[in-house]
Amino acid sequence: MTNVVAATPGLFPLPDWAKVELSDLKGHQKGDLIDGDEGPKIESVYERARTEVIERQQEAGLDRIVEGQLRWDDMLAHPLTVHENVETHGIVRYYDNNNFYREPVVTGELTASGDMAADLEQASDIEGQQGVIPGPYSLSTLATDTYYGDEFLTAVADFLAGELEGFPEIETLFVLEPSLVEEPPNSEDGEDRAASEAIDTVAQAIDTDVVVHTYFGALSEKMHAHLLDADIDAVGYDFVTDHEDSLYNINEYGTKDDIALGVVDGQNTNVEDAATIRERIEWVQDNTPAADFETVYATTNTGLFYLPTNRFETKLDALAEAAALAEEVTA
């Protein structure tokens, strides 16, 4: 029997009230240029907002609960932009959309900071907690390095592995790797193999189920094959942006025993109903005849910070309902 799990890749939008309060306190909205300082009043806003989004996920009935990454003004670049040995320069477009982040420029050793672990500790008593981190390859492509040279990707992987050592016990870890699709490694130079090895370093640093979630399209055939060499539990596929090539990769090269299906659009305000989402899950299962998945993570294809709060919440409800319906079908 397949276990269908409702989850998200995190990166939630700030609640509307929190946007107003934070704008007054430090003059920014998520993705704007900020100074990075967080006093007690700002910390209090984030704590209240974190509690709200956790409770909202629980109300929706999600199986995996994230703390929301509400402090990640720079989105996936966040773990570097808050590091003491990283300078933040001008704003840069975040992939191919209208969101921006501050460019992190690495100027010294990337020692473990404990920043992400501290956020998870604030929610460590919830059931089904899921951690979210940027993947080493994506984090390296979003940054500029002036310190490590050719060893930068390895250094970023070691940095993330060090961060994971401080994590509380969690049920699942989502490692977000959109750059594997958006800025694919050069296979001729062996960059695809190096990216897989970096992911392997991160995955081995924590004793939990690790999902490497890719999105904004499908992986190249070679990158997909190399990714399967990493010691991870599941690959996440974007079935919203490119379902045909994602399906081809699975059927041609296989995949892990578990799988994450990006079947809800994390960027579009149109809300899929539960029946549609369930049909998408079943379509993948029906069209991968050689696969017998132990766990299917039903999720959005991308992080959700693109969405207004009301649409974000409605998508959570639909996703959880769809996973429950799909679970009944596979029982």
Coordinates of N, CA and C in Angstrom, one line a residue, residues 14 45 51 65 82 85 100 102 105 115 130-131 133 142 168 217 225 234-235 241-242 252 305 315 328 331:
L14 N 4.4 35.7 4.1 CA 4.1 36.3 5.4 C 2.6 36.6 5.5
V45 N 7.2 39.5 16.1 CA 6.3 39.4 14.9 C 6.5 38.0 14.2
T51 N 3.8 30.8 14.6 CA 2.7 30.1 15.3 C 1.4 30.0 14.4
I65 N 4.6 19.3 8.6 CA 4.4 20.7 9.0 C 5.8 21.4 9.0
V82 N 22.7 35.9 6.0 CA 22.8 36.2 7.4 C 24.1 35.7 8.1
N85 N 30.5 35.9 7.6 CA 31.5 35.9 6.6 C 31.0 36.1 5.2
F100 N 13.0 39.3 -5.8 CA 14.5 39.7 -5.7 C 15.1 39.3 -4.4
R102 N 19.0 39.7 -2.0 CA 20.3 40.4 -1.9 C 21.4 39.4 -2.3
V105 N 27.8 37.5 -1.1 CA 29.2 37.4 -1.5 C 30.0 36.8 -0.4
D115 N 21.5 29.2 12.4 CA 20.3 30.1 12.1 C 19.1 29.2 11.8
Q130 N 8.8 19.0 9.5 CA 9.6 18.9 8.3 C 10.6 20.1 8.2
G131 N 11.8 19.8 8.0 CA 12.8 20.8 7.8 C 12.9 21.2 6.3
I133 N 15.7 23.2 3.6 CA 17.0 23.9 3.4 C 17.2 24.1 1.9
L142 N 23.3 30.9 -6.4 CA 22.7 32.1 -6.0 C 23.7 33.1 -5.4
P168 N 17.0 19.9 15.3 CA 16.3 19.0 16.2 C 15.8 17.8 15.4
G217 N 10.7 23.0 -13.9 CA 10.9 22.2 -15.1 C 11.4 20.8 -14.8
A225 N 20.1 11.1 -13.7 CA 20.8 9.8 -13.5 C 21.8 10.0 -12.3
A234 N 14.1 10.3 -1.7 CA 13.2 10.7 -2.8 C 13.6 11.8 -3.6
V235 N 13.2 11.9 -4.9 CA 13.4 13.0 -5.7 C 12.0 13.7 -5.9
T241 N 5.0 22.2 -14.2 CA 5.7 22.9 -15.3 C 6.0 22.0 -16.5
D242 N 6.4 20.7 -16.2 CA 6.8 19.8 -17.3 C 6.5 18.4 -16.9
E252 N 12.4 6.1 -17.8 CA 13.6 5.7 -18.5 C 14.7 5.3 -17.6
F305 N 5.8 31.5 -1.5 CA 5.9 32.9 -1.1 C 5.4 33.8 -2.2
K315 N -4.9 26.6 -1.0 CA -4.1 25.6 -1.6 C -3.7 24.5 -0.6
E328 N -7.1 7.0 0.5 CA -8.2 6.1 0.6 C -8.2 5.2 -0.7
A331 N -5.6 2.4 -0.4 CA -5.7 1.6 0.8 C -6.3 0.2 0.4

